Every structure is written in structure tokens, then in C-alpha cells.
Coordinates of C-alpha atoms and ligand atoms in Angstrom, one line a residue:
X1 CA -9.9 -216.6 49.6
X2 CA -12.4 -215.8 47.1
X3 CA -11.1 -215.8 43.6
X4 CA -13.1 -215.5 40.4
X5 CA -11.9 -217.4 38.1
X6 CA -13.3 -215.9 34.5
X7 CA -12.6 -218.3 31.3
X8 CA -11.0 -215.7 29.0
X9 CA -12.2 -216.2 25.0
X10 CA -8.8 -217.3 23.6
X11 CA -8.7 -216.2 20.3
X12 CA -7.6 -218.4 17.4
X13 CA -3.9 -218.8 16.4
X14 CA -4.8 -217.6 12.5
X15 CA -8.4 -216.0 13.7
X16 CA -9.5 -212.3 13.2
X17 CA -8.5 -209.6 15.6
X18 CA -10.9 -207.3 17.0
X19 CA -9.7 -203.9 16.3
X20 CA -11.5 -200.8 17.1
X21 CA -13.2 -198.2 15.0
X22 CA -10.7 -194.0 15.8
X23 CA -12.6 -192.3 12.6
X24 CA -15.4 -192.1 10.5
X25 CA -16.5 -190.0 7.9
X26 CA -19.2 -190.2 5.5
X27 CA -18.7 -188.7 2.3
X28 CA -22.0 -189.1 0.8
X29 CA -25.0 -191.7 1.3
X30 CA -23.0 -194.0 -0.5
X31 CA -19.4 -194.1 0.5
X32 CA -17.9 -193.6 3.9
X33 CA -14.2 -193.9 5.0
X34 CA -12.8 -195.2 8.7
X35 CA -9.7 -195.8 10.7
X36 CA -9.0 -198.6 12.9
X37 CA -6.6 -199.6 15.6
X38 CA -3.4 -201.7 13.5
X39 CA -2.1 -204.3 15.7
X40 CA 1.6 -204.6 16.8
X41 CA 3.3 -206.6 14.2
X42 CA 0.5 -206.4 11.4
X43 CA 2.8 -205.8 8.5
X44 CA 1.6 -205.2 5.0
X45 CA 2.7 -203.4 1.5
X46 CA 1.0 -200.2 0.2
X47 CA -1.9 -200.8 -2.0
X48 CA -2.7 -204.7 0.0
X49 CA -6.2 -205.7 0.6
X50 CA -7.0 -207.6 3.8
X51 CA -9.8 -209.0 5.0
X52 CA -12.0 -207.2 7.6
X53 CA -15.7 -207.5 8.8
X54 CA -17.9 -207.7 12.1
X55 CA -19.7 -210.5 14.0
X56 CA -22.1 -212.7 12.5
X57 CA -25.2 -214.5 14.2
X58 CA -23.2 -217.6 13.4
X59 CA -20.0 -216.7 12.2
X60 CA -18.1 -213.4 11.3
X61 CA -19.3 -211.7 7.9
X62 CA -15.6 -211.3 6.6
X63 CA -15.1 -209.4 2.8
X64 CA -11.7 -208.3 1.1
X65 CA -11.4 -204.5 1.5
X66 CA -8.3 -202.3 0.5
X67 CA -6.1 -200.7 3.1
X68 CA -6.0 -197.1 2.1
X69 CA -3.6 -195.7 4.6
X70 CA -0.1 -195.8 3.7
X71 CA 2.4 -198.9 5.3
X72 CA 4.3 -196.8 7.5
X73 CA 0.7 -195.5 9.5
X74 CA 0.0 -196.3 12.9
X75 CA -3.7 -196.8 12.1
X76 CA -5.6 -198.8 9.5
X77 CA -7.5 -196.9 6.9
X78 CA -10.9 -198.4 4.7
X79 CA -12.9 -196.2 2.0
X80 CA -16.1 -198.2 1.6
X81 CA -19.3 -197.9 -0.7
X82 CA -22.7 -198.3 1.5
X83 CA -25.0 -201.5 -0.1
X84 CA -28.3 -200.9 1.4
X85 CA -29.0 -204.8 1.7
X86 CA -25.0 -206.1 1.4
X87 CA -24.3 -208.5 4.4
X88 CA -21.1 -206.6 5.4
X89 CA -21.9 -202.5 4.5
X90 CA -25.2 -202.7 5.5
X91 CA -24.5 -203.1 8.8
X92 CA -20.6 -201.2 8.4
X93 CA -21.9 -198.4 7.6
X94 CA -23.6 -197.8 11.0
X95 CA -20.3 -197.8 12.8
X96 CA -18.9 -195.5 15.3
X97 CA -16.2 -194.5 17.0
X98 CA -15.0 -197.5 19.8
X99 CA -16.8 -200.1 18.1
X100 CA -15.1 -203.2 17.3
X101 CA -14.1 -204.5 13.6
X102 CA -12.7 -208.0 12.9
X103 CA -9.3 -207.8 11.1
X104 CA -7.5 -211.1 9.5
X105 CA -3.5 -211.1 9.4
X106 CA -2.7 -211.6 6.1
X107 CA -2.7 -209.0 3.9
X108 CA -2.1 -209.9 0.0
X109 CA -2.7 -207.7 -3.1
X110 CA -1.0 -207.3 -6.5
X111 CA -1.5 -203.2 -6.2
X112 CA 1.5 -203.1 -5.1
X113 CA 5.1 -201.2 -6.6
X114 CA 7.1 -204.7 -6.2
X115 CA 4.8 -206.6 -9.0
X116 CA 5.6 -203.7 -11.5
X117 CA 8.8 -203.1 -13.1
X118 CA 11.3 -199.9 -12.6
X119 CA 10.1 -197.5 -14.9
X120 CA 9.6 -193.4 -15.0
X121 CA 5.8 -192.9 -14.7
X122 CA 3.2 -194.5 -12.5
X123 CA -0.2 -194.0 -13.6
X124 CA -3.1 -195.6 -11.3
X125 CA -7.0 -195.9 -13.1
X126 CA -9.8 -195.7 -10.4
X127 CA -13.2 -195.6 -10.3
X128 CA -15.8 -195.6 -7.0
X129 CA -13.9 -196.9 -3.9
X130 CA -11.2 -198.4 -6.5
X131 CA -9.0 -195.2 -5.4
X132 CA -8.7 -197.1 -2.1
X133 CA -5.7 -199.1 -2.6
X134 CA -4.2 -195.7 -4.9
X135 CA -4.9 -193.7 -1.3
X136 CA -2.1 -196.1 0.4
X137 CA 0.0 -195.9 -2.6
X138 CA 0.3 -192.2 -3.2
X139 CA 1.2 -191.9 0.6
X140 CA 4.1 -193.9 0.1
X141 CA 7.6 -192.3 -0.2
X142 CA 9.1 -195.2 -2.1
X143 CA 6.4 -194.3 -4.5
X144 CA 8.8 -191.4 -5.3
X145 CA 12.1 -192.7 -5.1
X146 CA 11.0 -195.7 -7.9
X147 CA 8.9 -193.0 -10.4
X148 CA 9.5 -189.4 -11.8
X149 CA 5.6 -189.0 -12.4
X150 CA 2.9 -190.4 -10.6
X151 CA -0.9 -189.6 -11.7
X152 CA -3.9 -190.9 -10.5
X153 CA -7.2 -190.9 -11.7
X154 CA -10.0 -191.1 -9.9
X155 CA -14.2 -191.5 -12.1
X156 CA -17.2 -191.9 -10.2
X157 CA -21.0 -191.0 -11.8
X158 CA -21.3 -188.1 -9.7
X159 CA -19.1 -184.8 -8.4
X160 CA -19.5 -185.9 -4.4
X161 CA -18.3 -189.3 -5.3
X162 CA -15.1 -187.4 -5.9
X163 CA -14.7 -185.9 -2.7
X164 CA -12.2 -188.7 -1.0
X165 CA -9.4 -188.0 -3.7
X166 CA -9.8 -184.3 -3.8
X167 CA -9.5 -183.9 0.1
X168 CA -6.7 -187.2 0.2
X169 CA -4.3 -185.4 -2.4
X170 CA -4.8 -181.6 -1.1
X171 CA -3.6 -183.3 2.4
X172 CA -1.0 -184.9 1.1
X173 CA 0.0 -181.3 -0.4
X174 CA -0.2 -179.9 3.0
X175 CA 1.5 -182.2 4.7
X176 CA 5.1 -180.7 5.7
X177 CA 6.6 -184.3 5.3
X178 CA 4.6 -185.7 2.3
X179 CA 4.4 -182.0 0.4
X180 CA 8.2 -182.5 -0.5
X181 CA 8.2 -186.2 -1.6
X182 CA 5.4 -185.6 -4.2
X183 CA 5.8 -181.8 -5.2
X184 CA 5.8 -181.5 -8.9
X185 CA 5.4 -185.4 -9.2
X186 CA 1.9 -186.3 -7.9
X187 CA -1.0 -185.2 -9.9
X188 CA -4.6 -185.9 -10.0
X189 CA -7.3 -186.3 -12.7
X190 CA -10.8 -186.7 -11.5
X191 CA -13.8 -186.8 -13.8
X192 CA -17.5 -187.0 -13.4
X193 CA -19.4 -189.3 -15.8
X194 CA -23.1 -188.2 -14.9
X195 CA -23.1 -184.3 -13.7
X196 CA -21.7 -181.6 -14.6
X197 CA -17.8 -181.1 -13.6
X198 CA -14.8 -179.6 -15.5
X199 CA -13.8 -183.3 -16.5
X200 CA -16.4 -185.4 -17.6
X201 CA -16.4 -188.6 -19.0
X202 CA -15.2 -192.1 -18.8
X203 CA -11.1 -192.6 -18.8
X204 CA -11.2 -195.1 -21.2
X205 CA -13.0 -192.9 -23.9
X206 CA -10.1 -190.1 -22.5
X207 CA -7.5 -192.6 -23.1
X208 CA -9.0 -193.6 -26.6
X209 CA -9.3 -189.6 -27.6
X210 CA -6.4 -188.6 -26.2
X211 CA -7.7 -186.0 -24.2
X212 CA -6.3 -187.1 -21.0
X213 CA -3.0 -187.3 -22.4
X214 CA -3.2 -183.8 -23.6
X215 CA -5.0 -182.8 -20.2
X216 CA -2.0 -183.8 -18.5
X217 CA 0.8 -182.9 -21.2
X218 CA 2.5 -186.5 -21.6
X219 CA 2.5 -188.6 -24.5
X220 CA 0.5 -191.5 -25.0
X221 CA 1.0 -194.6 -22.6
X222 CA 4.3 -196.4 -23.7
X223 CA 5.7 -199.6 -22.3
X224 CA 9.4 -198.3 -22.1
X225 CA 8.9 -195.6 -19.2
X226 CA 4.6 -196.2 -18.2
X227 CA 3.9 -198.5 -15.3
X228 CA 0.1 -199.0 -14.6
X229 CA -2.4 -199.8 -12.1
X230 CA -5.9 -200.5 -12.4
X231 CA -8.7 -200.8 -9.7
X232 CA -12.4 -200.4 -10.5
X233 CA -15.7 -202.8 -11.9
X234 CA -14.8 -206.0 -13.8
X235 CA -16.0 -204.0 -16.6
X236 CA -13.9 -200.9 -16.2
X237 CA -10.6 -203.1 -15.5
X238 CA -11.1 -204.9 -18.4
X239 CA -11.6 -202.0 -20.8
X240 CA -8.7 -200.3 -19.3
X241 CA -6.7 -203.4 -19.9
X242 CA -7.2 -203.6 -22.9
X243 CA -6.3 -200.5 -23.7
X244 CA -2.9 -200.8 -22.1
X245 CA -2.3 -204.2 -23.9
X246 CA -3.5 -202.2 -27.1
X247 CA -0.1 -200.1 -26.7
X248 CA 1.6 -202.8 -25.5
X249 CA 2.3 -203.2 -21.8
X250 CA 2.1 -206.8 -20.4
X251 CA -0.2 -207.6 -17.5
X252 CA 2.0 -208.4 -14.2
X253 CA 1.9 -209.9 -10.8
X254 CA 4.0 -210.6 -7.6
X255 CA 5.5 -213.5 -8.8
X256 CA 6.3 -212.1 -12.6
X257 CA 6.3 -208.1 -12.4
X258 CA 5.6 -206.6 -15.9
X259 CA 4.3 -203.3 -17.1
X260 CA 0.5 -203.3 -15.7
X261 CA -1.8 -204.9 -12.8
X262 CA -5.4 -205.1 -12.2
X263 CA -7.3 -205.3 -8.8
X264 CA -11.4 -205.7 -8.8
X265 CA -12.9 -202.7 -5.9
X266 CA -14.8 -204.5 -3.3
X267 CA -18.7 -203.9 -4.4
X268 CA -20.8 -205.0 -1.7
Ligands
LIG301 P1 -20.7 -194.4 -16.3 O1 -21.5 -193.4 -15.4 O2 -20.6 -193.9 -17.7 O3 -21.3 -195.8 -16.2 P2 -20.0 -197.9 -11.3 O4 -20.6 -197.3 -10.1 O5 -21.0 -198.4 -12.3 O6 -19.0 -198.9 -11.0 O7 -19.3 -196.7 -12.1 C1 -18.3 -195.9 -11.5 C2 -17.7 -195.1 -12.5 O8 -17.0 -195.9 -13.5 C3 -18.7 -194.3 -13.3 O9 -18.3 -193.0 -13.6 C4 -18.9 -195.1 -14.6 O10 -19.2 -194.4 -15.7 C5 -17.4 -195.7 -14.8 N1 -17.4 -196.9 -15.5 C6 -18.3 -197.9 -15.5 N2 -17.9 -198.9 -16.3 C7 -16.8 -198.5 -16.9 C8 -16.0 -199.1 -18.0 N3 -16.2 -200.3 -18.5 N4 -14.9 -198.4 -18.3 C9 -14.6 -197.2 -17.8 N5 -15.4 -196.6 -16.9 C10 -16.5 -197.2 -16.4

């Protein structure tokens, strides 16, 4: 008898799994979205970040990404920036279908419904891949059982940048299943800050003048029926905070829910 006895990697109780790569797109030279395998039992909450990333010479190269598919999908879903000399994207951005991405187990985020409080309107600030987490989020029904109005807003420098959202919310509005959940609740509001584009401008100059309020037909932010989520630059989430502090939300988190949380967008 001649039997080959292989010694199987065993991977590590807490360790990465390897998952492969079902989708890619790239949207422009600088973002790209992909779907991955999800593993049996990998359980997480709409709007979660985990930590993905592909072997290293030494060890894996690991960074903190969003999951942008909602929590009742089958696959895993990323929207990703491309940094031309970042240690993860530069080398993420070349992959293709049946590749292999690392994927840890524990997904954690405060993006999520649970760390705000009931209320009537959901609004989510974005800008660049800072939509991700708001692409799992608007795909989720309980989304629309816990608000009456849900708008997100999506700002990138350029009118390609905003391709993702447009495409994400016009499928969602197609979708037989997810068409009736959001109809007359889910809206978006994209705007350009460096071209030429029906909307332009920052949102925290559109929240200071109004404008997007009157764009959109609601009254100003107010703590007693606006929830808020933010997820952009440190810069951006901290003007937009302080905005909603200005009309007097109160930041929250999983362990204390309150009115508003804030999420940096993976950079590099
Ligand atoms: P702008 O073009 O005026 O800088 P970035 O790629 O630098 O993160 O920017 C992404 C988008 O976010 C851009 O449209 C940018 O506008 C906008 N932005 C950058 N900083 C802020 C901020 N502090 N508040 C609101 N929007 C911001």
C-alpha cells in the first residue's frame, strides 16, 4: 500500500479565512467594488466593518474595510478606493475572479441601526467609499420597518466617483423584493464638489444653507424624529458632527445608542 500522506495547513482557531473573489467591477481608476465567498456561520449586522486583506511576504496585510452587501446576502460585498502605493489596494486592486482574499471573523462597527435610537427619519452623510457601510444598510428591510424616511447622501470630487450609489439605489428600485420595502421611503442625494453636476457642493455647506433641506422638502435636522449616520474623512465626520450637535443630536454607540454615529472610510 502506497499512501501519501500530505500535512494539510490547519488554519488557526481565530485566524483569517481564505475566501474567494465571484465579482469585480471597477468604477473608475480609483475605486473598484468586489464580492466574495461568505463562510457558513459568518454572521454580522448591516453597516459592520471587518477586516479583510491578502498574503503578505511575512504575514497577511490585513485593513478594516466595510461590508457593503446587506446581512441577509449570500456573498460578501467591498467598495474600495485604489492607493497607487497603499500596502493593501495596491496590490487589491489587481484582483480577479477565483482569487483568494483573507477574511477575519469578527465583524464590529457602530454603523449600525441598534446604536441609534427609534426615531422617524434616517439620514446617512457619505463621501468617497464612506457610502460603503450605507450600501449594506439601505439593503436592509429592518431599515424600513424602524424609519418612515431614509435618505442618503453620497459627495465625491468628481461625477464618476458617484457612479456606485446611483447604479446601488436604481437596483434596489428594481428589485421586485427590495422595490416595495423602500418605495416612497428611500431617497438619494449625490453631489459633485469639483465638476459640473446638478448638485454640487459640499453637504456640510448644504446643511449650513439649507439647500439640502429644501432639495429634499424636510425641515431642518431635529433630535425628536432625525437619526444620523456619518461615514467619510476625519475632516468631513467631524464637520458633519458638529453640525448635528449644533441642532442638538447626541453622538451614540452600541453600548449607549443616541441620536447620531460616526464611522472613519478606510483610506488606503
Ligand atoms: P472637496 O472637493 O471640496 O474637498 P476626499 O477625497 O478629500 O476625502 O473628498 C471626498 C469628498 O468629500 C469631496 O467631494 C470633498 O469635497 C468632500 N469633503 C472633504 N472634506 C470635507 C469636509 N470637511 N466636510 C464635508 N465634505 C468634505
Amino acid at each position: 500500500m502506497n499512501v501519501e500522506v500530505k500535512k494539510a495547513k490547519k488554519p488557526k482557531a481565530n485566524g483569517p479565512t481564505a475566501e474567494k473573489v465571484l465579482f469585480v467591477k471597477h468604477w473608475t481608476d480609483q475605486l473598484f467594488s468586489f464580492r466574495i465567498t461568505r463562510p457558513a456561520g459568518f454572521r454580522f449586522r448591516s453597516g459592520e466593518f471587518v477586516m479583510i486583506g491578502l498574503e503578505g511576504e511575512k504575514k497577511p496585510i490585513m485593513r478594516a474595510y466595510s461590508i457593503a452587501s446587506p446581512s441577509w446576502d449570500e456573498e460578501l460585498e467591498f467598495f474600495s478606493i485604489k492607493v497607487p502605493d497603499g500596502p493593501l489596494t495596491s496590490r487589491l486592486q489587481k484582483i480577479q475572479i477565483g482569487d483568494e482574499i483573507l477574511l477575519n471573523k469578527k465583524p464590529v462597527g457602530t454603523l449600525v441601526l441598534d446604536a441609534l435610537i427609534p426615531g422617524k427619519r434616517l439620514y446617512m452623510f457619505s463621501t468617497g467609499t464612506g457610502f460603503a457601510p450605507f450600501a449594506s444598510v439601505i439593503r436592509d428591510p429592518e431599515t424600513y420597518e424602524k424609519y418612515d424616511e431614509v435618505i442618503v447622501t453620497h459627495t465625491c470630487r468628481d461625477v464618476a466617483e458617484l457612479a456606485y450609489s446611483q447604479k446601488l439605489v436604481k437596483e434596489i428600485y428594481d428589485d421586485e423584493m427590495l422595490s416595495e420595502l423602500v418605495e416612497g421611503k428611500l431617497r438619494l442625494y449625490d453631489t459633485a464638489t469639483r465638476e459640473d453636476f446638478p448638485r454640487t457642493g459640499r453637504i456640510t455647506d448644504l446643511i449650513k444653507s439649507e439647500k439640502f433641506f429644501e432639495d429634499m422638502g424636510v425641515e431642518p435636522i431635529n433630535p425628536a424624529t432625525d437619526r444620523v449616520m456619518i461615514c467619510g474623512s476625519n475632516a468631513m465626520i467631524k464637520d458633519v458632527a458638529d453640525l448635528m450637535e449644533a441642532a442638538g443630536l447626541k453622538e451614540g454607540s452600541n453600548a449607549q445608542p443616541a441620536h447620531f454615529v460616526i464611522e472613519k472610510a478606510f483610506v488606503g
